[in-house]
PDB file of C-alpha atoms in Angstrom:
ATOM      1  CA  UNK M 113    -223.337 122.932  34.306  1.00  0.00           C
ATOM      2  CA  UNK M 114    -226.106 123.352  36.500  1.00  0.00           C
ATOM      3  CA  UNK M 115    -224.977 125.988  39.622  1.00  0.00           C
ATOM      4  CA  UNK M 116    -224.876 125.577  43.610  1.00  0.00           C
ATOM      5  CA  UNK M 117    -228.878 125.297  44.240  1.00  0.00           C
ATOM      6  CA  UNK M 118    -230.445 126.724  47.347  1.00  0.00           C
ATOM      7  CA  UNK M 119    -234.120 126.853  49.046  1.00  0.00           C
ATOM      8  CA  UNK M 120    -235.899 129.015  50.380  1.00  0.00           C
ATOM      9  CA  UNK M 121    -234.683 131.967  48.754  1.00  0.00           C
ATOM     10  CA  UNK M 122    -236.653 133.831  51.504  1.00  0.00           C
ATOM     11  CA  UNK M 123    -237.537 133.091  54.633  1.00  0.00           C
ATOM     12  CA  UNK M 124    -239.542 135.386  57.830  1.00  0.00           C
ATOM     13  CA  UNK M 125    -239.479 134.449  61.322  1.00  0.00           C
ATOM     14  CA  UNK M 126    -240.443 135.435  64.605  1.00  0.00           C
ATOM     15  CA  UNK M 127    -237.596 135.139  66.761  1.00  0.00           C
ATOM     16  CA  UNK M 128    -236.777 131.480  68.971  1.00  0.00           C
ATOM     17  CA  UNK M 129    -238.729 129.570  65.960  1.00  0.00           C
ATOM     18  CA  UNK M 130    -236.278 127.387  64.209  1.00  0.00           C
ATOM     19  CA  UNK M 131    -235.590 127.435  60.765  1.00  0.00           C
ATOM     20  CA  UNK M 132    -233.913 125.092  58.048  1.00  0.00           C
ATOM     21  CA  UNK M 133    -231.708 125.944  54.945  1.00  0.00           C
ATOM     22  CA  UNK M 134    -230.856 123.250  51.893  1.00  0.00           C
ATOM     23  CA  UNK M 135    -227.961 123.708  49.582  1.00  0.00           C
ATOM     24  CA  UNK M 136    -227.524 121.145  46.896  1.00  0.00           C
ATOM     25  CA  UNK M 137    -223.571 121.853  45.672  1.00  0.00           C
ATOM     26  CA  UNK M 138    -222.428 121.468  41.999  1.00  0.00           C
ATOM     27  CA  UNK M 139    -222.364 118.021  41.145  1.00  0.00           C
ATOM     28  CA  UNK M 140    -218.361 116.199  41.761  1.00  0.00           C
ATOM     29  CA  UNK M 141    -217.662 119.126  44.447  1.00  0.00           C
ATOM     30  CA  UNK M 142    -216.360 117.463  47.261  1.00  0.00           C
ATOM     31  CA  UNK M 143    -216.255 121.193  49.101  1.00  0.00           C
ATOM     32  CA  UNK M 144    -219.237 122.282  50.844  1.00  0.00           C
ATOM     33  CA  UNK M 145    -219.293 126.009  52.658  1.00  0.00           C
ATOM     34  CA  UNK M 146    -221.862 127.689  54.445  1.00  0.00           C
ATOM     35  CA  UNK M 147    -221.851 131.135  54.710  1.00  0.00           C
ATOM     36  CA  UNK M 148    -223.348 134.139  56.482  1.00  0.00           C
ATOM     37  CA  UNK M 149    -223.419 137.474  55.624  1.00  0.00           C
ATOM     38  CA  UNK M 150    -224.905 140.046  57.529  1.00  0.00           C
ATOM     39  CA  UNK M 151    -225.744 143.837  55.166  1.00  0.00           C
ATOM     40  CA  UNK M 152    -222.954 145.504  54.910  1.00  0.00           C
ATOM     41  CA  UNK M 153    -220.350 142.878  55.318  1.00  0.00           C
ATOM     42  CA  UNK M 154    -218.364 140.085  54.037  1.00  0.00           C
ATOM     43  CA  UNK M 155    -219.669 136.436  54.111  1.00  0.00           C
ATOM     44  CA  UNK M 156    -218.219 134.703  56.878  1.00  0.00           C
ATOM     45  CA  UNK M 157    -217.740 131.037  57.193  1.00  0.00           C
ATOM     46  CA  UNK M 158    -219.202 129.052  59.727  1.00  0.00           C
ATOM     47  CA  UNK M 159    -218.946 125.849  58.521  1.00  0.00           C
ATOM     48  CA  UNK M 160    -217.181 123.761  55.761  1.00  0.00           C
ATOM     49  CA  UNK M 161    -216.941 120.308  55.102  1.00  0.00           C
ATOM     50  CA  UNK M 162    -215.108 117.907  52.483  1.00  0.00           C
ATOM     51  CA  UNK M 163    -217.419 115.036  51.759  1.00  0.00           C
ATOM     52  CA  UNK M 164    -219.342 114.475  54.106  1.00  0.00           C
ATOM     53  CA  UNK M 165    -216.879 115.631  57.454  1.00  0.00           C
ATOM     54  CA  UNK M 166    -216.323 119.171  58.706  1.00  0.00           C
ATOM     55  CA  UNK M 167    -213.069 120.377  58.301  1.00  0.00           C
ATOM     56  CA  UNK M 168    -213.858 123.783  59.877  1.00  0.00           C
ATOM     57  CA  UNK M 169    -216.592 124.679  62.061  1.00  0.00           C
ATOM     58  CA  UNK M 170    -214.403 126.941  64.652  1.00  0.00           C
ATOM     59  CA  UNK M 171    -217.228 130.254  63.794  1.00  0.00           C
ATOM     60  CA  UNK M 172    -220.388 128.190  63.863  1.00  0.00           C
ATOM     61  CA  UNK M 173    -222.551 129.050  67.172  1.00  0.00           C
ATOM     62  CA  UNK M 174    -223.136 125.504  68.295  1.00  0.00           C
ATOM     63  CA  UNK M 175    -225.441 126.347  70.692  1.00  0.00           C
ATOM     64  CA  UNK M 176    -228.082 127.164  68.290  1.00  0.00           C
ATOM     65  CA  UNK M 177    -227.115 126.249  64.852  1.00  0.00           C
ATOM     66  CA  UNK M 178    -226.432 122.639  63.376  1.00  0.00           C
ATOM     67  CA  UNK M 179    -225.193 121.485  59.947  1.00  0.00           C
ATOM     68  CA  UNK M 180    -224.895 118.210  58.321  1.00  0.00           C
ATOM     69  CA  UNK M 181    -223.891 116.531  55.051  1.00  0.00           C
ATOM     70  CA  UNK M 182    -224.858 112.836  55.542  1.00  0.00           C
ATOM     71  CA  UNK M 183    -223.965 111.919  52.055  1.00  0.00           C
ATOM     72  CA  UNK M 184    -221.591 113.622  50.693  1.00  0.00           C
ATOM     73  CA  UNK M 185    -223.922 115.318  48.697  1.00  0.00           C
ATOM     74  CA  UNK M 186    -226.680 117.791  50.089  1.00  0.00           C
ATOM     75  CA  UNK M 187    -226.600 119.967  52.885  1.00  0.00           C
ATOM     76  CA  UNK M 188    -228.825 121.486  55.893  1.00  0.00           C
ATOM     77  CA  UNK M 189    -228.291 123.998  57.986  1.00  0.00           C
ATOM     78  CA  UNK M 190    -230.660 124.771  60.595  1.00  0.00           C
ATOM     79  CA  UNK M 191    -230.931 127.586  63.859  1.00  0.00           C
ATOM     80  CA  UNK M 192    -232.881 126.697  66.948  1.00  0.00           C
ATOM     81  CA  UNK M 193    -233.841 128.913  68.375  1.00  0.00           C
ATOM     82  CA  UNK M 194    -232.792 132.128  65.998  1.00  0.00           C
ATOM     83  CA  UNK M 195    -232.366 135.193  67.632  1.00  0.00           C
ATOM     84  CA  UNK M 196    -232.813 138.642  65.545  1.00  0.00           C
ATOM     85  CA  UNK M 197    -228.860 138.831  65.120  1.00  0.00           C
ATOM     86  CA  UNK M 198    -229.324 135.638  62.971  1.00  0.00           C
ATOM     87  CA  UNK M 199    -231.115 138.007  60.213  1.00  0.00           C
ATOM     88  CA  UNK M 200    -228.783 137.800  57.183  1.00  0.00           C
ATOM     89  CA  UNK M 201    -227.997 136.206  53.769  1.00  0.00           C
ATOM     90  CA  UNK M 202    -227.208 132.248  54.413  1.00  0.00           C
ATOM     91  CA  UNK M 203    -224.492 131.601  51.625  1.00  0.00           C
ATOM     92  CA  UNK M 204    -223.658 127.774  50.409  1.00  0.00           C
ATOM     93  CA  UNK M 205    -220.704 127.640  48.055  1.00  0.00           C
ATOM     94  CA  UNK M 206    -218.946 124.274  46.820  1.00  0.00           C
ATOM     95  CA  UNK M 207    -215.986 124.139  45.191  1.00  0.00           C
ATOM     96  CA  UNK M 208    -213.598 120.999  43.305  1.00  0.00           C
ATOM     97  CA  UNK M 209    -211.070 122.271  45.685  1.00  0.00           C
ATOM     98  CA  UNK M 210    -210.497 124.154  48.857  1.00  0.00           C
ATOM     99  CA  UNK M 211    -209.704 126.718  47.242  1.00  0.00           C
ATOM    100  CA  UNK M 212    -211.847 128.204  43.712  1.00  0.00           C
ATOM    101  CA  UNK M 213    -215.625 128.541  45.901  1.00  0.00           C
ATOM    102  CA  UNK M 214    -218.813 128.596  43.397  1.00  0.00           C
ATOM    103  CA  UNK M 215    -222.123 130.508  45.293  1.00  0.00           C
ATOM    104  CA  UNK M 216    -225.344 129.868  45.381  1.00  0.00           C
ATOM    105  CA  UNK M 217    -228.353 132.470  45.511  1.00  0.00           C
ATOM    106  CA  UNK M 218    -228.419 132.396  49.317  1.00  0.00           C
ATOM    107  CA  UNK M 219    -231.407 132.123  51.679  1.00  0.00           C
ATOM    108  CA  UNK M 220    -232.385 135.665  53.297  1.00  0.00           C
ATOM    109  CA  UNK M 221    -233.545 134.866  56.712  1.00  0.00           C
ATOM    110  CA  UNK M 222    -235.556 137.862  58.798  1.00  0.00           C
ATOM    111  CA  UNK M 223    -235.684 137.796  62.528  1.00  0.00           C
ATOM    112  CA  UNK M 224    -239.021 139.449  63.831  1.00  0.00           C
TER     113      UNK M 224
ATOM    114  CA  UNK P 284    -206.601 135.860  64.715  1.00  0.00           C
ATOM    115  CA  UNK P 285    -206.173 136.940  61.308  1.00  0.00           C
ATOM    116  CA  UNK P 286    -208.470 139.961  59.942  1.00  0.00           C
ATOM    117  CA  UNK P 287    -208.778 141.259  56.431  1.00  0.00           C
ATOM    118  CA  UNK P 288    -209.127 144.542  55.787  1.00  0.00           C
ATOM    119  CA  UNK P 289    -210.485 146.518  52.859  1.00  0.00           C
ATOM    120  CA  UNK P 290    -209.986 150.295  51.732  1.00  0.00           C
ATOM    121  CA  UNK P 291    -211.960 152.105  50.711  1.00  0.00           C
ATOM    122  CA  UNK P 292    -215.195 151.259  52.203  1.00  0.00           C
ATOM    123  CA  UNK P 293    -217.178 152.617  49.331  1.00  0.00           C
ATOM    124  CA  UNK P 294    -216.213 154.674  46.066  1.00  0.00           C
ATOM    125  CA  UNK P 295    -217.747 156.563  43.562  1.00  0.00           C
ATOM    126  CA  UNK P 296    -216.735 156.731  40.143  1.00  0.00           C
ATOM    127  CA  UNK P 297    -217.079 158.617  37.393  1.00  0.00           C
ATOM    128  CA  UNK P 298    -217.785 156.402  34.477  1.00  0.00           C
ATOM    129  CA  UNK P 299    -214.511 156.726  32.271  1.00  0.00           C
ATOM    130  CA  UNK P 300    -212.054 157.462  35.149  1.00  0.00           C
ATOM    131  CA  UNK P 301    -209.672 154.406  37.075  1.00  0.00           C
ATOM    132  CA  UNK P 302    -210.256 153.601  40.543  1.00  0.00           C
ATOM    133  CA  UNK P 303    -208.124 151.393  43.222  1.00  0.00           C
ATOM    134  CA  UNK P 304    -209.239 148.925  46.090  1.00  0.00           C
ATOM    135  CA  UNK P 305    -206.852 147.694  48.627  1.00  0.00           C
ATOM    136  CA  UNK P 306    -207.027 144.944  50.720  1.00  0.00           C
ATOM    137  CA  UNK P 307    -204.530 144.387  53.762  1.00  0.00           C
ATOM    138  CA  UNK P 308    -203.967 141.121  55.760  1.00  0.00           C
ATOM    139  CA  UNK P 309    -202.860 141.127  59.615  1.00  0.00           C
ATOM    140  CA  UNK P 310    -200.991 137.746  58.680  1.00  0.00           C
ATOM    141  CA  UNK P 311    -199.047 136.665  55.655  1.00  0.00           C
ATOM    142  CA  UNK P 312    -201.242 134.814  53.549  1.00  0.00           C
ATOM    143  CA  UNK P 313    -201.019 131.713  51.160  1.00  0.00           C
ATOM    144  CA  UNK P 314    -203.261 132.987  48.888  1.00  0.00           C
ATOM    145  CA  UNK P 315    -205.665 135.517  47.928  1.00  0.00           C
ATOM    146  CA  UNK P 316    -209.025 134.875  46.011  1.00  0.00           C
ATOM    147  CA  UNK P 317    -211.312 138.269  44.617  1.00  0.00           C
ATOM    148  CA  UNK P 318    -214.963 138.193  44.226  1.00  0.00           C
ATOM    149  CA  UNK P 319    -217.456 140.354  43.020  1.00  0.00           C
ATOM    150  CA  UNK P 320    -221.300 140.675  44.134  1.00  0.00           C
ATOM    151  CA  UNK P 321    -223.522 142.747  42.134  1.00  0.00           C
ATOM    152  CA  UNK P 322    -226.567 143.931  44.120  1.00  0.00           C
ATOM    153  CA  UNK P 323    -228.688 141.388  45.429  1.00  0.00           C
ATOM    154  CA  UNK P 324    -227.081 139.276  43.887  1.00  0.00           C
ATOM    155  CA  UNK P 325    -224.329 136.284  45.484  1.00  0.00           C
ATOM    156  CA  UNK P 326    -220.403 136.348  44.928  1.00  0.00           C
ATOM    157  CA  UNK P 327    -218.907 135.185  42.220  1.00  0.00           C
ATOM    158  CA  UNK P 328    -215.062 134.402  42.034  1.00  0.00           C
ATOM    159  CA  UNK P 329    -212.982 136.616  39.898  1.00  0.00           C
ATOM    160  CA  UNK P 330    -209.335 134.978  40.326  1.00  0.00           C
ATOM    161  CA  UNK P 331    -206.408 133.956  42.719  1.00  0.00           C
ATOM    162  CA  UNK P 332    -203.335 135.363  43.673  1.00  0.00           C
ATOM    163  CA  UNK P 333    -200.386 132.600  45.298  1.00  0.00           C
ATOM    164  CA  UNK P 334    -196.724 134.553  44.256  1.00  0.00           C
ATOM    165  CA  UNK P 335    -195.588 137.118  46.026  1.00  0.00           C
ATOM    166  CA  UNK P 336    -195.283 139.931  43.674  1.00  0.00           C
ATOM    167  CA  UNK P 337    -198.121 138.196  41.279  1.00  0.00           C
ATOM    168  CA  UNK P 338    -199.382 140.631  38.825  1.00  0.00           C
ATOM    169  CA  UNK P 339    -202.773 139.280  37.021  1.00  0.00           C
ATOM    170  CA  UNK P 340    -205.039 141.235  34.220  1.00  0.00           C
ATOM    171  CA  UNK P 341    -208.321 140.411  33.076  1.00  0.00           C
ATOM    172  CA  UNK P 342    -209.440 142.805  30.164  1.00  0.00           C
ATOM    173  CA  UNK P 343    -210.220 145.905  32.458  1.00  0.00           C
ATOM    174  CA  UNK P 344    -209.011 144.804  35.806  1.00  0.00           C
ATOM    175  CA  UNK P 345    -205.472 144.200  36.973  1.00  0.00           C
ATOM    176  CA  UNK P 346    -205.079 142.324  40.542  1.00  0.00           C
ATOM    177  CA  UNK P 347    -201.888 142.490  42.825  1.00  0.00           C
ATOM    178  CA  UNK P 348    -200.653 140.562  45.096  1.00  0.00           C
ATOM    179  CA  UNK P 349    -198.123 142.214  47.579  1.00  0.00           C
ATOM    180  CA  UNK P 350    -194.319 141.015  47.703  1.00  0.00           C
ATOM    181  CA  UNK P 351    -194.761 140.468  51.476  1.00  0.00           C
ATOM    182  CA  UNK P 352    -198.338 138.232  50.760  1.00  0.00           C
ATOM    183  CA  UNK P 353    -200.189 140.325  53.441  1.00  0.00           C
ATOM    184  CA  UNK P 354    -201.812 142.925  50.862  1.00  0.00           C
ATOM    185  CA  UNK P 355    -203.208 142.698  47.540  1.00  0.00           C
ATOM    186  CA  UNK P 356    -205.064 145.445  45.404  1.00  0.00           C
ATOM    187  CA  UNK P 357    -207.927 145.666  42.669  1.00  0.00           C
ATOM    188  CA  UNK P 358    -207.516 148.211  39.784  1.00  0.00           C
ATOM    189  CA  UNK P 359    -210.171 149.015  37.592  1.00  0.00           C
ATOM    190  CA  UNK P 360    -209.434 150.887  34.111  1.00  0.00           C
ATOM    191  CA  UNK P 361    -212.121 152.803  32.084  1.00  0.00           C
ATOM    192  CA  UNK P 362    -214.888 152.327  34.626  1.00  0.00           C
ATOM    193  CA  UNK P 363    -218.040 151.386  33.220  1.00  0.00           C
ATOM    194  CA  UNK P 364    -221.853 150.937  34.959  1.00  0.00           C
ATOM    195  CA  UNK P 365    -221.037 146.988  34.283  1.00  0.00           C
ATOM    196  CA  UNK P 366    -218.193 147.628  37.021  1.00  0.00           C
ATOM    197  CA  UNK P 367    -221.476 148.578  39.734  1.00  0.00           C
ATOM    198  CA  UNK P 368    -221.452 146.344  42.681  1.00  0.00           C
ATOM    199  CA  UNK P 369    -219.421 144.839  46.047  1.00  0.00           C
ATOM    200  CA  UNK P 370    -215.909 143.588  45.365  1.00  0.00           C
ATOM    201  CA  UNK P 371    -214.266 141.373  47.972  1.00  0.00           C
ATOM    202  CA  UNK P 372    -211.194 140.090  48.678  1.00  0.00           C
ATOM    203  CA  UNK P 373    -210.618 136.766  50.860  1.00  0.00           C
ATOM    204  CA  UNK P 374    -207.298 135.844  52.210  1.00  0.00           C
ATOM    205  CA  UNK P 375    -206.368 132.343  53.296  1.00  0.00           C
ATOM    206  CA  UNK P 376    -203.360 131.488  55.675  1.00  0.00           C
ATOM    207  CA  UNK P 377    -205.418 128.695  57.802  1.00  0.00           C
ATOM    208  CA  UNK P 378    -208.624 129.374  56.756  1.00  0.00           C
ATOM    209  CA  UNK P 379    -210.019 131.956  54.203  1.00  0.00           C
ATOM    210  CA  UNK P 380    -211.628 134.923  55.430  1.00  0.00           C
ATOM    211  CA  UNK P 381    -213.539 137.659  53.526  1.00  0.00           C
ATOM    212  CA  UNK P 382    -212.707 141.431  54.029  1.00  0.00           C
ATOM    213  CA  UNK P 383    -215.922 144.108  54.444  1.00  0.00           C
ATOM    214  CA  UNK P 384    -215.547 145.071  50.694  1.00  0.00           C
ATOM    215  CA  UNK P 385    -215.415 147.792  48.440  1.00  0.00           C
ATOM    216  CA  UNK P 386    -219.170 148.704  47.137  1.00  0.00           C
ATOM    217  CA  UNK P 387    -218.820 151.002  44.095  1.00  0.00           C
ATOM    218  CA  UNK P 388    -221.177 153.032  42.335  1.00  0.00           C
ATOM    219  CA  UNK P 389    -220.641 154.349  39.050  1.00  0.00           C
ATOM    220  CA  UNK P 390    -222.156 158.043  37.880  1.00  0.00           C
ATOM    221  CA  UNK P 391    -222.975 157.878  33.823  1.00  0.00           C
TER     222      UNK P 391
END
């Protein structure tokens, strides 16, 4: 079974650029998280969705980031404009359930 | 709202000796889910608590989860340099939330 695929892996800018993250879950997971996790701490979730409508987006900044999941399927998150605090490890997971979560890689994201 | 907290912040073992993590809720939780994250590398689920009192074992590690639901623990027996890495725990009463975790080094 083929895991929770992300792209970039990496990704530099200079601060107020925007930027764009794609997850593509496990196939048949109707869960979709996106994470961030800043060094030295825990992921924390700022957005989730079940299909393809958010169920929890209470710790995303909406000012400056945006998520969708249009079909059901993929997912982008994107930050415009990113500040440096926005440097961290972007975590998608997707799980069967709301509960068991499966992780990708992650994107790491530097702020300059 | 609810925070999850992890003790200690990091520990160093000696390969061969036991070590304990804790992990304390400010609200009673439904459930409680482990992961571990090896350096550089992503989280990967380990298993979930629900009872109160729950007692779980998987070959070297035995997971708690407290009678009151708000704290759970991590044991690890025999410690071994596969054991190296971050291990989280994330409690869910509304919504789940990680604690800092528990980075541990091991010394051969």
């Amino acid at each position: 079974e083929a895991g929770v695929a992300q792209s970039p892996r990496y990704k530099i800018i200079e601060k107020r650029q925007s930027v764009a993250f794609w997850c593509n879950p496990i196939s048949g997971h109707a869960t979709l998280y996106w994470y961030q996790q800043i060094l030295g701490q825990g992921p924390k979730l700022l957005i989730q969705f079940q299909n393809n409508g958010v169920v929890d987006d209470s710790q995303l900044p909406k000012d400056r980031f945006s998520a969708e999941r249009l079909k059901g399927v993929d997912s982008t998150l994107k930050i415009q404009p990113a500040k440096l605090e926005d440097s961290a490890v972007y975590l998608c997971a997707s799980s069967p359930h709301p509960e068991t979560q499966y992780f990708g890689p992650g994107t790491r994201l530097l702020v300059l | 709202g609810q925070q999850v907290m992890q003790i200690p912040q990091y520990q160093h073992v000696q390969e061969g000796e036991d070590f304990t993590t804790y992990c304390n809720s400010s609200t009673t939780l439904s459930n409680i889910q482990w992961y571990k994250q090896r350096p550089g590398g992503h989280p990967v689920f380990l298993i979930q608590l629900v009872k109160s009192g729950e007692v779980k074992k998987q070959k070297r590690l035995t997971f708690q989860f407290g009678e009151a639901k708000k704290n759970s623990s991590l044991h690890i027996t025999a410690t071994q340099t596969t054991d190296v890495g971050t291990y989280f725990c994330a409690g869910r009463d509304y919504k789940l939330s990680f604690g800092a975790g528990t980075t541990v080094t091991v010394r051969a």
